[in-house]
Amino acid sequence: MKKLFLSITIIALLLGNAGCKKDSDFLDVKPISLLPNEVAFSDPALVLSILGDLYNRQLDFSSLDGRPIPESNTGDPNNPDIEAGWRTFSDFGESFPSENGSYFLVRNTSWGYGEWRVDWSRSYRYIRELNLFIQRDSASTALTAADKTRFMAEGRFLRANYYFEMVKRMGGVPLVTSPQTYDEGKGEVVSLQTPRAKESDIYDFVINEMEAIKNQLPSDVNTKSRATKAAALAVKSRAALYAASIAKYGANTPQVSLPGGEVGIPASRATAYYTTALAAAKEIIDGNAGAYKLYQSLPDPAENFAALFLDKSSVNQEAIWIEDFRVGGRTHGYTTNDQPYSISDEGGDAGRINPSLNLVENFEKLDGTFAPLPTTDGSGNPIYYTNQEDIFAGRDGRLRGTVLVPNSLFKGKRVDIWAGYQLADGSILSSDEAGSLKKLPGTNTDIQVVGKDGPISGLEFRTQSGFYIRKYLDPTVGSGRRGRGSDVAYIRYRYAEVLLNAAEAAFELGQTAIAAGYMNQVRARAGLTTPLTSTDLSFDRIVHERRVELAFEGHILFDYKRWRIAHIVWDGAQTSLADLGTNIGKATQRSTQPWGLWPYKYYNPASPNNGKWLYKEVKPPVVTGFDFFRFGNYYSQINDAIIAANPKLVRQPNQ
Amino acid sequence: MTPLLRQILNLSDNPISKPVLINDISMKLNIFLTILAAGCMLVLSCKKDNYEAPTSLLSGKLVYKGETFGVEKDQVPFQLYQFGFGKVGPIGQSFSQDGTYSALLFDGDYKLIIPNGQGPFLWKKTAAGNPDTTVITMRGNQTLDLEVTPYYMIRTPQITAAAGKVNAVFKVEKIITDAANARNIESVGLYINRTQFASSGTNIAAATTAGAAIADPNNIALSVTIPALTPTQNYVYARIGVKIANVEDRIYSPVTKVSF
C-alpha cells in the first residue's frame, strides 16, 4: 500500500513537472509547412528559391511555353490558363497557323481592343509580391551584404522589366512601388486606388531603376538566366528607344493620346530618350558589362544563325538574358508543335507555324537589294528550276536560318514540300492526302503526287504556306516528343538587338555613319556582302532590319506600335499579289494576310523542263479574314470591371 | 388522387374505421408536406429567380441632315450606359453597314456615346474633349436617329455594269471644312462582292484611286473588272468607299446590286 502511494506520488510529480510548461510556450508551435520571413530571408538558398518563382512569373509576349491568357482563369490564380507556346509566335501576317483550332488567326477581320492586354489582377499581385520581396530583403539581417544587394537588385530588375512589359501593352499604368495594405478597421479602399501614371513616367521609372541597379548586378557573360549588368542595360536601351519613338512618331497619330499623358509622350522628349538609348547600348558594346559579341561559330551564315538560338554553352556570347529550360525539369512543346510533319518525333503532332511569303520575300539578296522571289519571267511564263531550293539561292543567310524552305535539311532529313504535278495541259495532278500515290497520265505505275509535308489547303499540321519555321526548332533526338519536350532557351535580350537599338538611336540622332557601322556588323554576320553606307540608311532600312533579324522573337507588334505604322501595315484591306511584290523592304508595306509559295513538279516528257520545279504564289484558301489594326488597338483595353473597381483609371483612347 | 393523399384524407374523415400507426401517419404526412413544399418552391422560383428578357427596342440610324450613309459592318461601335446598378460598364454594340443600329433594352434611363476616333464622322464633344452623351429614356420601343457630321458625303453614286466591268461615277462633297478638323481624302475605292457585304476588307475585287490623284471631286470615276465567279452568278453587289486621312473608318455609299 505504501509502495503504491509512493509510485502514485512519483508519477504525479513527474506529470506535474511536465505540465508546468508555460502556456504560451506550449501553444507557440513553429509551423512545419511554412517558413516565416525572418527564416526565409536568412539563407541565400532559400531567397534564391523565392526569387526563382518571381523569375518564372515574368511576362513575355512570345514565349516557348506559352503565356497566361488575360483574365481567363476561373480557379487558381497561380495556375492560369496558358496559351499554346507556338501560337504566341503567329499572327501579324508573318505566318500561317496550320491547326484547325487556330484558323481564327487568319479568319478574323479585326483584333479586339482587349487583345494583348495584361491580366490586371495577376499583374498587380505579382508587383505586390515583388515589392514585398524587396521590403523583406532589405529588412533581413542574416544575409551577407553582397547577397542582400544582389537579391535586392534582382527584385528591382524584375519589377522594372515587368513595368516595361505593361507599359508596352497598356501605356501608363498605376505605378505601385511599395506593398499596399488594406486597413480593415477603416474599411475603405479609396486611398489604395492609384490612378494611371503618365506613359513617360513608367518609361522613366524603368530607365532610372535599371541605371540605379546596373552596378549591383554581376558583369558575367555566362550568367544568362539571372539578371546581369548587361541585361539591365539592354532593358534600359530598349525602353528608352520605345519611349523615344513614341515621342517622335506619336506626332503622326495625334488621336492616339490622352490629355493626362497616360498615353502619348511629348515630341520634345524624343532626343533625350534617343540619347539615353544609344548610351545604354554603347555601354554593352564597349564591353563595360562583359565580353558580349555576335555569335559566329559556324562558317555558313544560315546554320550559324539557327545555332545561335540552340547553343546554350559558353560559346554563345550573344544571348544576354534568357528564359531557360532543362530536360527532366521544365521543358516546352515548341518543337513538338512545329517540327516538320514528315520528320516528326511525335506522329501527327507537327507543323503549326508556317512562315508567310510576305516575310520570306523581305529577306534581301546578298547585295542588299530587294526583289520578290522570281516565279514568272517578263512575259508571264513560269520559270523552271532544276533544284527545288534554287529559287532561294543568293539570299540573306537569315532566311534559311529562320525558315525551312522546301527540300531543306532538318535532323539530317529533307522536308518534302510540294503541292503536286503541273501537267503540260495546264492542269494539276495532286491529292488532298499528303504523300498519296496516283498515276501520271500515260503511265501505269502509282507514284507520289504531293509532298508528305503538303502543302494541301486545309490540311493541318503540314505546311500550308510552303514553309516551316526553323528558329528555336530543336534538332536533338527526342525533343519533339510530348513526354520529353525541348530545352531550347527563349532569348529575351541579345547582343544583335542591342546593336540594332544603337543603330536606330544613332540614326534618329543624325549620326548616320555610326548607325551604319552598327547595322553592318549584324548584316555581315548574316552573310550580306555589300555594307550599307550612311546614305543608304533610312527609316525603312531600320524597320526592315529589325523585322528580319528579330522575326518571331516577339518584337513586331511593339515595334510597329511605337513607330505608329501598325495601322498602315495592317490596314484592314486584303493583301493582293501586287502588294506582296511591290514595296518590299518599305516600312509601310501592307501585310494583312499571310501568303504562301507552293512548289510544283513539271511533268511533260516532251519538254526539256520535264521534272523541273516551278512555283506559284498562293493565298491559302483558309485565309478569309485580314488583319485590321484600329487606332483603339494601339493601347490594349483595360477591362471594364477593373475600371469599375477603380474609377480613377481613365479609358484608353479610341475605344 | 394518390394513395398517400387518400390515406391521409381518410384518416381525417374517420379516424376510427381505419386504425393506422401514428408513426406511419406522421412519416407519410412528412413526405407529403415535403413534396408540397418542393412543388411550391418550384412554381414560385420560376417567377422569382429569372428576369424577363428586355423587350423595348431602341433602333435608328446615323444621319447627316436627314441623309443616311453607310459604314463598314461591325467596325463603328457605340456604347450605352445605364447608371444606378452598382458597377458601371458600357453595353458595347456596333452599327451595321447601312448605318442602322438596334438594341433590346429594359425600360429605364440610358446614355449613349460614340467613342472618340470612331466612325467617318465627328460626334459632338464636351468642352473637355470627351464624347458628349445623348440621354435616352426608354418606355417601350423608340426610334432615335443619331445626327453626326461626316467628313465627306458621297453624292449621286451611279454604279453600272458593262463589258465585264463594274463602273462607278460619283461626287464627293467635303462637309467638314474648318481648319482644325478638316481632313483630306486618302483614297476612294469601288468594292464588289458576291454578297451584300462589300467593303475594303470584304470584297472579291476592288479598284482604288489615291486622294492626290483625284482631279475633280465632282466627277470621280472608278472601274473594276469582275473576276470569274465559282459558282457562277450573274450579279454582284457594289459600293463606293472613301478613306479619309487619319480616320480609321471609311464612309460608304448604299450597296447596289449590279446584274450583268
GROMACS .gro file of N, CA, C and O in nm, chain A residues 78-129:
model
  208
   78ASN      N    1  -0.255   3.104  -5.936
   78ASN     CA    2  -0.116   3.071  -5.967
   78ASN      C    3  -0.104   2.968  -6.078
   78ASN      O    4   0.006   2.935  -6.122
   79ASN      N    5  -0.217   2.912  -6.122
   79ASN     CA    6  -0.215   2.820  -6.235
   79ASN      C    7  -0.308   2.869  -6.343
   79ASN      O    8  -0.414   2.813  -6.366
   80PRO      N    9  -0.273   2.979  -6.408
   80PRO     CA   10  -0.364   3.035  -6.508
   80PRO      C   11  -0.372   2.948  -6.633
   80PRO      O   12  -0.288   2.861  -6.653
   81ASP      N   13  -0.473   2.974  -6.713
   81ASP     CA   14  -0.480   2.909  -6.844
   81ASP      C   15  -0.366   2.962  -6.929
   81ASP      O   16  -0.344   3.082  -6.936
   82ILE      N   17  -0.296   2.873  -6.994
   82ILE     CA   18  -0.180   2.912  -7.072
   82ILE      C   19  -0.209   2.891  -7.220
   82ILE      O   20  -0.256   2.786  -7.261
   83GLU      N   21  -0.182   2.995  -7.298
   83GLU     CA   22  -0.195   2.983  -7.443
   83GLU      C   23  -0.081   2.897  -7.496
   83GLU      O   24   0.030   2.904  -7.445
   84ALA      N   25  -0.110   2.815  -7.599
   84ALA     CA   26  -0.007   2.728  -7.655
   84ALA      C   27   0.115   2.811  -7.694
   84ALA      O   28   0.102   2.917  -7.752
   85GLY      N   29   0.235   2.760  -7.658
   85GLY     CA   30   0.357   2.835  -7.684
   85GLY      C   31   0.374   2.875  -7.829
   85GLY      O   32   0.412   2.988  -7.859
   86TRP      N   33   0.341   2.786  -7.921
   86TRP     CA   34   0.364   2.818  -8.062
   86TRP      C   35   0.278   2.934  -8.108
   86TRP      O   36   0.321   3.016  -8.189
   87ARG      N   37   0.156   2.942  -8.055
   87ARG     CA   38   0.062   3.040  -8.109
   87ARG      C   39   0.104   3.183  -8.077
   87ARG      O   40   0.068   3.277  -8.147
   88THR      N   41   0.183   3.200  -7.970
   88THR     CA   42   0.228   3.334  -7.936
   88THR      C   43   0.328   3.387  -8.038
   88THR      O   44   0.366   3.502  -8.033
   89PHE      N   45   0.372   3.302  -8.129
   89PHE     CA   46   0.466   3.345  -8.233
   89PHE      C   47   0.394   3.373  -8.365
   89PHE      O   48   0.456   3.414  -8.462
   90SER      N   49   0.265   3.341  -8.372
   90SER     CA   50   0.198   3.353  -8.502
   90SER      C   51   0.123   3.485  -8.510
   90SER      O   52   0.135   3.569  -8.423
   91ASP      N   53   0.046   3.501  -8.614
   91ASP     CA   54  -0.033   3.622  -8.641
   91ASP      C   55   0.053   3.731  -8.707
   91ASP      O   56   0.169   3.710  -8.738
   92PHE      N   57  -0.007   3.845  -8.731
   92PHE     CA   58   0.054   3.964  -8.791
   92PHE      C   59   0.096   3.944  -8.937
   92PHE      O   60   0.182   4.014  -8.987
   93GLY      N   61   0.037   3.847  -9.004
   93GLY     CA   62   0.072   3.824  -9.144
   93GLY      C   63   0.208   3.763  -9.163
   93GLY      O   64   0.253   3.744  -9.275
   94GLU      N   65   0.278   3.734  -9.054
   94GLU     CA   66   0.413   3.679  -9.065
   94GLU      C   67   0.412   3.527  -9.079
   94GLU      O   68   0.510   3.468  -9.119
   95SER      N   69   0.301   3.466  -9.041
   95SER     CA   70   0.295   3.321  -9.054
   95SER      C   71   0.150   3.276  -9.066
   95SER      O   72   0.058   3.350  -9.035
   96PHE      N   73   0.136   3.153  -9.112
   96PHE     CA   74   0.004   3.092  -9.125
   96PHE      C   75  -0.006   2.985  -9.016
   96PHE      O   76   0.087   2.907  -8.998
   97PRO      N   77  -0.118   2.980  -8.941
   97PRO     CA   78  -0.131   2.880  -8.835
   97PRO      C   79  -0.195   2.752  -8.887
   97PRO      O   80  -0.315   2.750  -8.915
   98SER      N   81  -0.118   2.646  -8.898
   98SER     CA   82  -0.171   2.523  -8.957
   98SER      C   83  -0.225   2.431  -8.847
   98SER      O   84  -0.168   2.328  -8.816
   99GLU      N   85  -0.333   2.474  -8.789
   99GLU     CA   86  -0.402   2.392  -8.688
   99GLU      C   87  -0.547   2.431  -8.695
   99GLU      O   88  -0.580   2.549  -8.686
  100ASN      N   89  -0.636   2.330  -8.706
  100ASN     CA   90  -0.778   2.361  -8.728
  100ASN      C   91  -0.833   2.457  -8.623
  100ASN      O   92  -0.912   2.544  -8.653
  101GLY      N   93  -0.790   2.440  -8.498
  101GLY     CA   94  -0.844   2.522  -8.391
  101GLY      C   95  -0.789   2.663  -8.388
  101GLY      O   96  -0.831   2.743  -8.305
  102SER      N   97  -0.694   2.694  -8.475
  102SER     CA   98  -0.631   2.826  -8.468
  102SER      C   99  -0.649   2.907  -8.595
  102SER      O  100  -0.586   3.011  -8.613
  103TYR      N  101  -0.737   2.859  -8.684
  103TYR     CA  102  -0.759   2.934  -8.808
  103TYR      C  103  -0.820   3.071  -8.783
  103TYR      O  104  -0.818   3.158  -8.870
  104PHE      N  105  -0.876   3.090  -8.662
  104PHE     CA  106  -0.934   3.221  -8.632
  104PHE      C  107  -0.831   3.332  -8.650
  104PHE      O  108  -0.866   3.446  -8.678
  105LEU      N  109  -0.703   3.297  -8.637
  105LEU     CA  110  -0.599   3.399  -8.652
  105LEU      C  111  -0.600   3.459  -8.792
  105LEU      O  112  -0.559   3.574  -8.811
  106VAL      N  113  -0.641   3.381  -8.891
  106VAL     CA  114  -0.644   3.433  -9.028
  106VAL      C  115  -0.786   3.449  -9.078
  106VAL      O  116  -0.809   3.480  -9.195
  107ARG      N  117  -0.884   3.427  -8.991
  107ARG     CA  118  -1.024   3.441  -9.034
  107ARG      C  119  -1.090   3.564  -8.974
  107ARG      O  120  -1.192   3.610  -9.022
  108ASN      N  121  -1.034   3.615  -8.866
  108ASN     CA  122  -1.100   3.731  -8.804
  108ASN      C  123  -1.069   3.857  -8.885
  108ASN      O  124  -0.972   3.862  -8.960
  109THR      N  125  -1.155   3.956  -8.869
  109THR     CA  126  -1.142   4.075  -8.953
  109THR      C  127  -1.099   4.197  -8.872
  109THR      O  128  -1.096   4.307  -8.924
  110SER      N  129  -1.067   4.177  -8.747
  110SER     CA  130  -1.004   4.285  -8.669
  110SER      C  131  -0.958   4.223  -8.538
  110SER      O  132  -1.000   4.114  -8.501
  111TRP      N  133  -0.869   4.294  -8.469
  111TRP     CA  134  -0.828   4.250  -8.336
  111TRP      C  135  -0.916   4.319  -8.235
  111TRP      O  136  -0.943   4.439  -8.245
  112GLY      N  137  -0.959   4.245  -8.135
  112GLY     CA  138  -1.037   4.305  -8.028
  112GLY      C  139  -0.953   4.406  -7.953
  112GLY      O  140  -0.831   4.397  -7.949
  113TYR      N  141  -1.021   4.505  -7.891
  113TYR     CA  142  -0.945   4.606  -7.817
  113TYR      C  143  -0.874   4.544  -7.696
  113TYR      O  144  -0.777   4.599  -7.646
  114GLY      N  145  -0.926   4.432  -7.648
  114GLY     CA  146  -0.863   4.370  -7.532
  114GLY      C  147  -0.744   4.283  -7.566
  114GLY      O  148  -0.675   4.232  -7.477
  115GLU      N  149  -0.719   4.265  -7.695
  115GLU     CA  150  -0.609   4.178  -7.737
  115GLU      C  151  -0.475   4.226  -7.678
  115GLU      O  152  -0.453   4.346  -7.670
  116TRP      N  153  -0.391   4.134  -7.640
  116TRP     CA  154  -0.254   4.159  -7.594
  116TRP      C  155  -0.245   4.224  -7.457
  116TRP      O  156  -0.139   4.261  -7.411
  117ARG      N  157  -0.360   4.245  -7.390
  117ARG     CA  158  -0.353   4.314  -7.262
  117ARG      C  159  -0.289   4.223  -7.157
  117ARG      O  160  -0.279   4.102  -7.174
  118VAL      N  161  -0.248   4.283  -7.047
  118VAL     CA  162  -0.201   4.204  -6.935
  118VAL      C  163  -0.320   4.172  -6.846
  118VAL      O  164  -0.420   4.243  -6.847
  119ASP      N  165  -0.308   4.064  -6.773
  119ASP     CA  166  -0.410   4.033  -6.674
  119ASP      C  167  -0.386   4.126  -6.556
  119ASP      O  168  -0.288   4.114  -6.484
  120TRP      N  169  -0.477   4.223  -6.540
  120TRP     CA  170  -0.456   4.330  -6.444
  120TRP      C  171  -0.436   4.275  -6.302
  120TRP      O  172  -0.341   4.309  -6.233
  121SER      N  173  -0.527   4.190  -6.259
  121SER     CA  174  -0.522   4.140  -6.120
  121SER      C  175  -0.396   4.059  -6.098
  121SER      O  176  -0.326   4.075  -5.998
  122ARG      N  177  -0.366   3.972  -6.191
  122ARG     CA  178  -0.248   3.886  -6.173
  122ARG      C  179  -0.120   3.970  -6.177
  122ARG      O  180  -0.026   3.945  -6.102
  123SER      N  181  -0.119   4.073  -6.261
  123SER     CA  182  -0.001   4.158  -6.272
  123SER      C  183   0.024   4.231  -6.141
  123SER      O  184   0.137   4.234  -6.092
  124TYR      N  185  -0.081   4.288  -6.084
  124TYR     CA  186  -0.058   4.365  -5.962
  124TYR      C  187  -0.036   4.276  -5.840
  124TYR      O  188   0.027   4.318  -5.744
  125ARG      N  189  -0.085   4.154  -5.847
  125ARG     CA  190  -0.049   4.058  -5.741
  125ARG      C  191   0.101   4.030  -5.749
  125ARG      O  192   0.171   4.024  -5.647
  126TYR      N  193   0.150   4.016  -5.870
  126TYR     CA  194   0.293   3.989  -5.890
  126TYR      C  195   0.377   4.109  -5.847
  126TYR      O  196   0.478   4.094  -5.777
  127ILE      N  197   0.332   4.229  -5.887
  127ILE     CA  198   0.404   4.350  -5.846
  127ILE      C  199   0.409   4.359  -5.694
  127ILE      O  200   0.511   4.393  -5.634
  128ARG      N  201   0.297   4.326  -5.630
  128ARG     CA  202   0.293   4.331  -5.484
  128ARG      C  203   0.395   4.234  -5.424
  128ARG      O  204   0.467   4.268  -5.329
  129GLU      N  205   0.403   4.115  -5.481
  129GLU     CA  206   0.498   4.018  -5.426
  129GLU      C  207   0.642   4.062  -5.449
  129GLU      O  208   0.730   4.037  -5.368
   0.00000   0.00000   0.00000
